[in-house]
Tab-separated table of C-alpha atoms in Angstrom:
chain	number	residue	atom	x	y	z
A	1	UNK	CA	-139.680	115.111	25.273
A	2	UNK	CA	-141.780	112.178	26.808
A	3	UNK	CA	-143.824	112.972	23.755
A	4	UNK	CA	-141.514	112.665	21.126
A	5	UNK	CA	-140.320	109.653	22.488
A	6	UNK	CA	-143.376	107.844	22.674
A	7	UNK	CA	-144.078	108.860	19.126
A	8	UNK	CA	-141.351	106.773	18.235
A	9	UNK	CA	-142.119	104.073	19.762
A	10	UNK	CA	-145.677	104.411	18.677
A	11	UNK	CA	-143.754	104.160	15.067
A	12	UNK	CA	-141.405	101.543	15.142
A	13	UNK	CA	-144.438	99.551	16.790
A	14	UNK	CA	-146.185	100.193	13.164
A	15	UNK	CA	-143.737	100.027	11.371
A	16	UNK	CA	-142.373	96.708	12.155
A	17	UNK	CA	-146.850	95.790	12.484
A	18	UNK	CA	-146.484	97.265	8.089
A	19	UNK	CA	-143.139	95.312	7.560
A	20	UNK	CA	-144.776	91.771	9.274
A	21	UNK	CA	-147.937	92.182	6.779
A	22	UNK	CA	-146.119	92.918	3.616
A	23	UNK	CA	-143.603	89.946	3.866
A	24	UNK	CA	-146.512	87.381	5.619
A	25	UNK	CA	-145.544	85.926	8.783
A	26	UNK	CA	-143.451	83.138	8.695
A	27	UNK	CA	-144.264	80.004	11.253
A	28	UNK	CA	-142.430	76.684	11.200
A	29	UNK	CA	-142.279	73.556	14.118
A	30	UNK	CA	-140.354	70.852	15.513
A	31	UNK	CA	-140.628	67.235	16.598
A	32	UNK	CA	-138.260	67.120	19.973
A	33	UNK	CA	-139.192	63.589	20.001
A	34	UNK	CA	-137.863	62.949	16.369
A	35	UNK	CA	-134.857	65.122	16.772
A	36	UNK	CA	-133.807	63.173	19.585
A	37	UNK	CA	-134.361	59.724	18.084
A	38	UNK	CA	-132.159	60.968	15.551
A	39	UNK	CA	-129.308	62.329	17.557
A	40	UNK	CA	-126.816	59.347	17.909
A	41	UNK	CA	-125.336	60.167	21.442
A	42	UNK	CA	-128.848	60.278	23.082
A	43	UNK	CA	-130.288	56.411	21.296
A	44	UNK	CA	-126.982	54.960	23.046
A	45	UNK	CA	-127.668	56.809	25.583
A	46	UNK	CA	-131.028	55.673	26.096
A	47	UNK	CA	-130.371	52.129	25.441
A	48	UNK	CA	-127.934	51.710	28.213
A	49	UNK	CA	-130.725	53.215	30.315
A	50	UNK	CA	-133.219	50.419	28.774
A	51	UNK	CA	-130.469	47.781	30.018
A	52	UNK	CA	-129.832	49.303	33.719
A	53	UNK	CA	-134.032	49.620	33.518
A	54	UNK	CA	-134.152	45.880	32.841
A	55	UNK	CA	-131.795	45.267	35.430
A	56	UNK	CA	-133.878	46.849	38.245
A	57	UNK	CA	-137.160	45.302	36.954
A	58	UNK	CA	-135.523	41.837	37.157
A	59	UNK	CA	-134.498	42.869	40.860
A	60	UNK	CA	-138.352	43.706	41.480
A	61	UNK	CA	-139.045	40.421	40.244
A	62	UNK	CA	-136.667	38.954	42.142
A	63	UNK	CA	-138.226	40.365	45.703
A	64	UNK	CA	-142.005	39.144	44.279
A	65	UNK	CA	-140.900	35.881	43.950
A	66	UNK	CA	-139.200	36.296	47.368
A	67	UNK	CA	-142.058	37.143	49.064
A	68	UNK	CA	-144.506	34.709	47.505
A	69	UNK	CA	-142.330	32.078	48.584
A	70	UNK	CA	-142.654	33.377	52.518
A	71	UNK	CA	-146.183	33.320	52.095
A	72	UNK	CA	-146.674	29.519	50.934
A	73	UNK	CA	-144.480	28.507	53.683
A	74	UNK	CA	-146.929	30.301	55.956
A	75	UNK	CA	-150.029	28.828	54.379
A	76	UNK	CA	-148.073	25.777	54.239
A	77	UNK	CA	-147.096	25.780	57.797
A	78	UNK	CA	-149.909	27.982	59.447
A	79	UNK	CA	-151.559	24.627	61.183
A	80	UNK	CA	-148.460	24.200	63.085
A	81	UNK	CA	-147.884	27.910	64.583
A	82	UNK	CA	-149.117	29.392	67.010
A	83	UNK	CA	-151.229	33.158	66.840
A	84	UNK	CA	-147.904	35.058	67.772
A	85	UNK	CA	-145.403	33.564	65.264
A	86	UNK	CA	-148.508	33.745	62.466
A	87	UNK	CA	-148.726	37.554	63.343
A	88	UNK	CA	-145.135	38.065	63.276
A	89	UNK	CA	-144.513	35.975	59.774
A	90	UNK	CA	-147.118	38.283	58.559
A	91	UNK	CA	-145.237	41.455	60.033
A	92	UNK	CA	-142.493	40.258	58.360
A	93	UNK	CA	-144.200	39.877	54.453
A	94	UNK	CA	-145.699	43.117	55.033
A	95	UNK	CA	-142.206	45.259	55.250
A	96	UNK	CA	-140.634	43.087	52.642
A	97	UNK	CA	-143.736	44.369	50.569
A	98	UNK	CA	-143.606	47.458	51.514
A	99	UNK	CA	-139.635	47.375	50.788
A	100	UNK	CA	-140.317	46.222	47.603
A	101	UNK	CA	-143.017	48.619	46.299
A	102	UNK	CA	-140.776	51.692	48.393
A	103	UNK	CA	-137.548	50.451	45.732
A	104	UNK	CA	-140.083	49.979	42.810
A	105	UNK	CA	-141.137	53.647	43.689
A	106	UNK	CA	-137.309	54.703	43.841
A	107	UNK	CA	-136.725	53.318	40.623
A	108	UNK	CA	-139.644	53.664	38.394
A	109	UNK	CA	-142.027	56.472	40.541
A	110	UNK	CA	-142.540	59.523	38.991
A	111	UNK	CA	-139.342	61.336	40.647
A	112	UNK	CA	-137.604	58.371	40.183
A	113	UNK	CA	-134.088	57.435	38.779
A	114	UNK	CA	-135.341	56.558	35.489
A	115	UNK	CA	-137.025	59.689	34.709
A	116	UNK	CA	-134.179	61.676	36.456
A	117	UNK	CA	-131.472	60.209	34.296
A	118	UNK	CA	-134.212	60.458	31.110
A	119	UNK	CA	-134.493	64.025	31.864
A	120	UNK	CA	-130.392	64.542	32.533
A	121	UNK	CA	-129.732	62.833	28.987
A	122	UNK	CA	-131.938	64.761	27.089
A	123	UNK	CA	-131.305	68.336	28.688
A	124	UNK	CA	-128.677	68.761	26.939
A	125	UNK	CA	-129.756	67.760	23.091
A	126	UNK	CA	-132.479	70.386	24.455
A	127	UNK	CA	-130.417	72.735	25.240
A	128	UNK	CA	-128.745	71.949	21.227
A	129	UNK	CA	-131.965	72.467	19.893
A	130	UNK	CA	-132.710	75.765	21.743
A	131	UNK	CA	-129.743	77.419	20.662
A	132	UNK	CA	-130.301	75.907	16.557
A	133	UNK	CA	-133.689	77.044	16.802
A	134	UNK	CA	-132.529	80.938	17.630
A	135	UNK	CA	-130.056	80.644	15.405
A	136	UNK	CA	-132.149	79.209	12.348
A	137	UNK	CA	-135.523	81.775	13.508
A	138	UNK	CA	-132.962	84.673	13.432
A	139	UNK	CA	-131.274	83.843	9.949
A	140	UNK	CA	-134.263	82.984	7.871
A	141	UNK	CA	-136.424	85.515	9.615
A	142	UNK	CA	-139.317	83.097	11.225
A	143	UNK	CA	-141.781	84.944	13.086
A	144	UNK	CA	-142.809	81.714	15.680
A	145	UNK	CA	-141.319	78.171	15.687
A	146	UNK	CA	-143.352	75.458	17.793
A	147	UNK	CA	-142.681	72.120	19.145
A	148	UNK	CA	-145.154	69.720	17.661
A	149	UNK	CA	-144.142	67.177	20.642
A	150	UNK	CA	-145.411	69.840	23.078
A	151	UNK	CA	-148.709	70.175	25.061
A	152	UNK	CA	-149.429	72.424	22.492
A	153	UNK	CA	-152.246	70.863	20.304
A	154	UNK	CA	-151.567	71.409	16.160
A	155	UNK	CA	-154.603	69.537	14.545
A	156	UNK	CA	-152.521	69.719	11.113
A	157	UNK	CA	-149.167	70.745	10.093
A	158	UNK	CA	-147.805	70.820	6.783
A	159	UNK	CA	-144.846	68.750	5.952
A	160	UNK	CA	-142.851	72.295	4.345
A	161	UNK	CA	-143.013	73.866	7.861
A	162	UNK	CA	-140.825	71.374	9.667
A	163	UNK	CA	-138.195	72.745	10.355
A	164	UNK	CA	-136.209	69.253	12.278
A	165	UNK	CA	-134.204	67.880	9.852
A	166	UNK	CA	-132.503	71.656	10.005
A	167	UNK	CA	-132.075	71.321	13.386
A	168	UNK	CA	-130.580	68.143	13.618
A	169	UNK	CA	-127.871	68.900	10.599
A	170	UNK	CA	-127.248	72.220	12.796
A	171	UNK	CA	-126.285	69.847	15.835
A	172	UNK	CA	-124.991	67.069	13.575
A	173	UNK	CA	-122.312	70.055	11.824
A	174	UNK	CA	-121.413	70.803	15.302
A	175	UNK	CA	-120.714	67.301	16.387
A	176	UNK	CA	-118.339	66.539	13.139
A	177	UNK	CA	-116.555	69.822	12.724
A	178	UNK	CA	-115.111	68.927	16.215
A	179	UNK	CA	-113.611	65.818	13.954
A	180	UNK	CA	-112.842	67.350	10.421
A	181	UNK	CA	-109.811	68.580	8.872
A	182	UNK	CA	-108.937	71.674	7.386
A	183	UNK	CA	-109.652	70.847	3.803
A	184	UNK	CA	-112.822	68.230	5.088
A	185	UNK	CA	-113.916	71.377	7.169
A	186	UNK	CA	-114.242	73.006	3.687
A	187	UNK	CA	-115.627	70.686	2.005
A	188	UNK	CA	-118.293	70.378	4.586
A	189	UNK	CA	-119.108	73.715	4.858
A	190	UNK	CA	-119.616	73.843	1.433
A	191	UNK	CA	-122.065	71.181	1.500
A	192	UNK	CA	-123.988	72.808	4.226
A	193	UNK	CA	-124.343	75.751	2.159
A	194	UNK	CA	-125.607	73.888	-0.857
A	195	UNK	CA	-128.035	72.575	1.834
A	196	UNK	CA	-129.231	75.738	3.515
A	197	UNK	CA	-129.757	77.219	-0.268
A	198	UNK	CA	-131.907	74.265	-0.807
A	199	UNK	CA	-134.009	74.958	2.539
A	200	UNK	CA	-134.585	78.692	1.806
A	201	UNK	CA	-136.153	77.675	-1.490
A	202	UNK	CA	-139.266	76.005	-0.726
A	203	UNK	CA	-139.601	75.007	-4.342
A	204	UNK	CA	-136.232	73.407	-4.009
A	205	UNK	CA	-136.677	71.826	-0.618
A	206	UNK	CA	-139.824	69.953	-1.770
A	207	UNK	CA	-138.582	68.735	-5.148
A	208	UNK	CA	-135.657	67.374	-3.086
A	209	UNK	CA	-137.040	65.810	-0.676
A	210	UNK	CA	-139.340	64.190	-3.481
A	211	UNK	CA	-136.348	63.276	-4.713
A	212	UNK	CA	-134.712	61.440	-2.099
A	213	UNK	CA	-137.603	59.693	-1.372
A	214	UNK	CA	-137.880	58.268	-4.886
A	215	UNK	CA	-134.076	57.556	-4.751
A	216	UNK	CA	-134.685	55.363	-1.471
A	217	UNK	CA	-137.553	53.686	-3.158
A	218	UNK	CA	-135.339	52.673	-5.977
A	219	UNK	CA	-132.323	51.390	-3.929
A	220	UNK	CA	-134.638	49.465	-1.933
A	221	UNK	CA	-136.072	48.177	-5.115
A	222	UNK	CA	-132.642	47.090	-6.233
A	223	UNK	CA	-131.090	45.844	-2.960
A	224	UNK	CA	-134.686	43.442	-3.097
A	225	UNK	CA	-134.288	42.418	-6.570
A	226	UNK	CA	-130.287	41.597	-6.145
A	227	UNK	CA	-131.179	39.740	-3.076
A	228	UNK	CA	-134.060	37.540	-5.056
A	229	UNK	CA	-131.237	37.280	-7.891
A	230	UNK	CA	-128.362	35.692	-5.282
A	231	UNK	CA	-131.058	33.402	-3.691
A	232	UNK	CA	-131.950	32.071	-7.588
A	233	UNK	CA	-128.497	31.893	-8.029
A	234	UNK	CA	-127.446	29.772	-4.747
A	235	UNK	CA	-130.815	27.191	-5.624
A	236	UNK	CA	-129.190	27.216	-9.466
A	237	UNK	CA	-125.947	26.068	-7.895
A	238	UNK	CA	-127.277	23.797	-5.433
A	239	UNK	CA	-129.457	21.800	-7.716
A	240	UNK	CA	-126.499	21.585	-10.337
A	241	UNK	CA	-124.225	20.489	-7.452
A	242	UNK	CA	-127.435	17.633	-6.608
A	243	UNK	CA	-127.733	16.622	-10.468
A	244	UNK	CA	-124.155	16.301	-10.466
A	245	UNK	CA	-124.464	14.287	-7.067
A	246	UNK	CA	-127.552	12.096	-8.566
A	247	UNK	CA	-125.388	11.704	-12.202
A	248	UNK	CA	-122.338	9.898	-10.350
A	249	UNK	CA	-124.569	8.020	-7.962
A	250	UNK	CA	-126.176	6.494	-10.585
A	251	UNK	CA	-123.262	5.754	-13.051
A	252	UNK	CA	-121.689	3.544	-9.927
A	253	UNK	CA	-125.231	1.660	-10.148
A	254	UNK	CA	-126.898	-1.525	-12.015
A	255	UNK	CA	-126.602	-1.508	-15.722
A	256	UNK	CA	-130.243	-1.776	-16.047
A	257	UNK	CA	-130.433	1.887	-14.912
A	258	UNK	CA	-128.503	3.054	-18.374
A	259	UNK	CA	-131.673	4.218	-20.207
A	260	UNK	CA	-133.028	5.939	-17.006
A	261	UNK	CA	-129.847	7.972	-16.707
A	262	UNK	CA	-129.565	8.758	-19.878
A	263	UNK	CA	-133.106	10.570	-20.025
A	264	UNK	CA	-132.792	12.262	-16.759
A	265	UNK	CA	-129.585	13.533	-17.599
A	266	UNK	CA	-131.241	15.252	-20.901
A	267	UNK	CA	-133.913	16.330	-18.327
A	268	UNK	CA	-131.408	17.807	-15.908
A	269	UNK	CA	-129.175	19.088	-18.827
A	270	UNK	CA	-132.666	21.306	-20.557
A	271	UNK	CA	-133.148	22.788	-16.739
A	272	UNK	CA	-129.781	24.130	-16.667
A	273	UNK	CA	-129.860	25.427	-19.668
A	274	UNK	CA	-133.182	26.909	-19.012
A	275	UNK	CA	-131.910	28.287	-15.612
A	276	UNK	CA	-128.907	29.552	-17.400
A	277	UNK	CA	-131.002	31.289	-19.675
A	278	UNK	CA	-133.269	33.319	-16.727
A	279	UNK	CA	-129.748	33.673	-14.717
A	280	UNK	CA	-128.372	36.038	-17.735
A	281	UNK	CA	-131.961	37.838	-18.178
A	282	UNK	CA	-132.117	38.717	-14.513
A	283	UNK	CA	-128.489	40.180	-14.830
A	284	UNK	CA	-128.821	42.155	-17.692
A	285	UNK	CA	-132.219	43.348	-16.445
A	286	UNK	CA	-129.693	44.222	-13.436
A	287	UNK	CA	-127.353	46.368	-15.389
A	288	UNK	CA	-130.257	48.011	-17.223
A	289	UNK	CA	-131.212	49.529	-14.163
A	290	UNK	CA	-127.669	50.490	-12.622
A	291	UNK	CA	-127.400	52.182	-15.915
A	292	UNK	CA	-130.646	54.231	-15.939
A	293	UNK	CA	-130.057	54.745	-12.502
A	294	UNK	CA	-126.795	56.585	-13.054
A	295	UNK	CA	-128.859	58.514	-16.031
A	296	UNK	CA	-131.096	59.679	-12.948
A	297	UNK	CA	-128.101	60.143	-10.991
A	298	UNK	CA	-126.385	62.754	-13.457
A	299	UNK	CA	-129.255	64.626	-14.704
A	300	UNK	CA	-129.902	64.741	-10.930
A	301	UNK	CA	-126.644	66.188	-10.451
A	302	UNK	CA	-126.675	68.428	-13.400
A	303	UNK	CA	-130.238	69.905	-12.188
A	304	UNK	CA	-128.569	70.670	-8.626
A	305	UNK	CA	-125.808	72.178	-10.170
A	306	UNK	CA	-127.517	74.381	-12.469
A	307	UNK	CA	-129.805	75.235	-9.462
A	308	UNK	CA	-126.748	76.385	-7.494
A	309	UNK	CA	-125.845	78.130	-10.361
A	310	UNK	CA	-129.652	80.336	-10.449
A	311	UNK	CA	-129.412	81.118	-7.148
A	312	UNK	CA	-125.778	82.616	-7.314
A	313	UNK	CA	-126.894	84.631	-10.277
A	314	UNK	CA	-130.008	85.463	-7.840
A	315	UNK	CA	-127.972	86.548	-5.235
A	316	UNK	CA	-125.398	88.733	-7.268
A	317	UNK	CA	-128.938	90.379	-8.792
A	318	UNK	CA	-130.137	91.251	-5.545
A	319	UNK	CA	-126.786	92.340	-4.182
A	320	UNK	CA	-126.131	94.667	-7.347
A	321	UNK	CA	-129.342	95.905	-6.497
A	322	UNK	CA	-128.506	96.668	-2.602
């Protein structure tokens, strides 16, 4: 009996050992420290633990300056005082140092209440990520998942093994469906589907992240060049306005100014026109763009779709096939 039984497990030991070689192993990572950048509730988090920080430095501050002024009125008045009251002013600045350093200890020291309540804000985003990264190893079948943030050393990583942006929409879905309707539940879920299908395809996950990336680059592009375009157009204004200005200044002047006027104002007059001119070349440079942008947009949109529509047609293959 003992025999058989650890025959089996001899078995299933190879047979899993067979399985793991044919498919490759699959590793991915995660950067803790990104993830929690990224995780709304911890960044406010933190940054009313930056203020209460700054608060208790300011106090430390406070006592320096404290003491330093007991010690110039002891150099100050150390002439006048006799050995005992010298020895006990000094008494005296040595506990109010050692208070001070004992409370800068308290607050910043290595078991102190900044790296308590550090550790107490992100336990539980840890505890988030913990359970995502279970839940994402055991659905997509990943053999080991690290934590690049770790003391574990990782002299290169490739971008397609991150795995955080996962783990942060796996927390983030959690977070919203708390909030959602029935029908923006759906909706949602749908979405994250769309997503996932996107992540299992590496293909797919690289192209798209390619092209979100070039998206960015173009908004930012755009946001910079409507930007320049309102600036142009506020100077346009503002010098028209100051011609304007300069125009009825002068025409309340001497009559001996007449020819002056006159060829300034043709002067002023050919600038406008000429600013006019660049005004309606930036704008329809403008709407060339938002127009080949939307181009991008659909055929973007069209591509996804028709993605989608491959990897239903994948899945109902395989299925069939089951």
């Amino acid at each position: 009996m003992r025999k058989q039984i650890l025959f089996l497990f001899l078995a299933t030991i190879v047979s899993n050992t067979i399985y793991s070689q044919s498919r490759g192993t699959r590793v991915g990572y995660i950067d803790m420290e990104y993830i929690l950048q990224n995780v709304p509730n911890y960044t406010e988090a933190t940054s009313q633990l930056e203020i209460k920080a700054q608060k208790w430095k300011q106090e430390i501050e406070a006592k320096k300056i404290e003491i330093n002024k007991v010690k110039d009125a002891l150099n100050a008045e150390k002439v006048l005082l006799t050995k005992a009251l010298i020895e006990e002013r000094e008494t005296e600045i040595k506990f109010l140092e050692t208070q001070m350093l004992d409370y800068q200890q308290k607050r910043f020291g290595t078991n102190g209440d900044l790296m308590i309540q550090k550790s107490q804000m992100a336990k539980p985003i840890q505890d988030q990520v913990f359970t995502a990264v279970q839940d994402i190893a055991e659905a997509k079948k990943y053999d080991f998942i690290f934590d690049k943030s770790s003391n574990l050393t990782m002299l290169f990583a490739a971008n397609r093994f991150d795995i955080s942006d996962q783990v942060l929409r796996v927390i983030n879905r959690a977070d919203k469906r708390e909030q959602l309707t029935k029908k923006q539940l759906e909706a949602q879920e749908a979405k994250d589907n769309k997503e996932d299908a996107i992540d299992d395809n590496e293909f797919l996950s690289e192209r798209q992240k390619a092209l979100d990336e070039k998206k960015a680059a173009r908004d930012k592009a755009l946001e910079e060049r409507r930007a320049a375009q309102e600036l142009k157009k506020k100077e346009y204004e503002d010098r028209k306005a100051q011609i304007l200005a300069d125009r009825e200044d002068k025409k309340n002047g001497t009559v001996s100014a007449n020819t002056t006027t006159t060829s300034t104002s043709a002067e002023d007059t050919t600038k406008l026109s000429d600013e006019a001119a660049q005004q309606k070349l930036d704008e329809a440079k403008a709407q060339k763009l938002e127009e080949r942008k939307k181009i991008l947009e659909d055929r973007k949109k069209a591509l996804e779709e028709r993605r989608m529509k491959i990897l239903q047609e994948r899945d109902s293959i395989k299925k069939s096939r089951e």
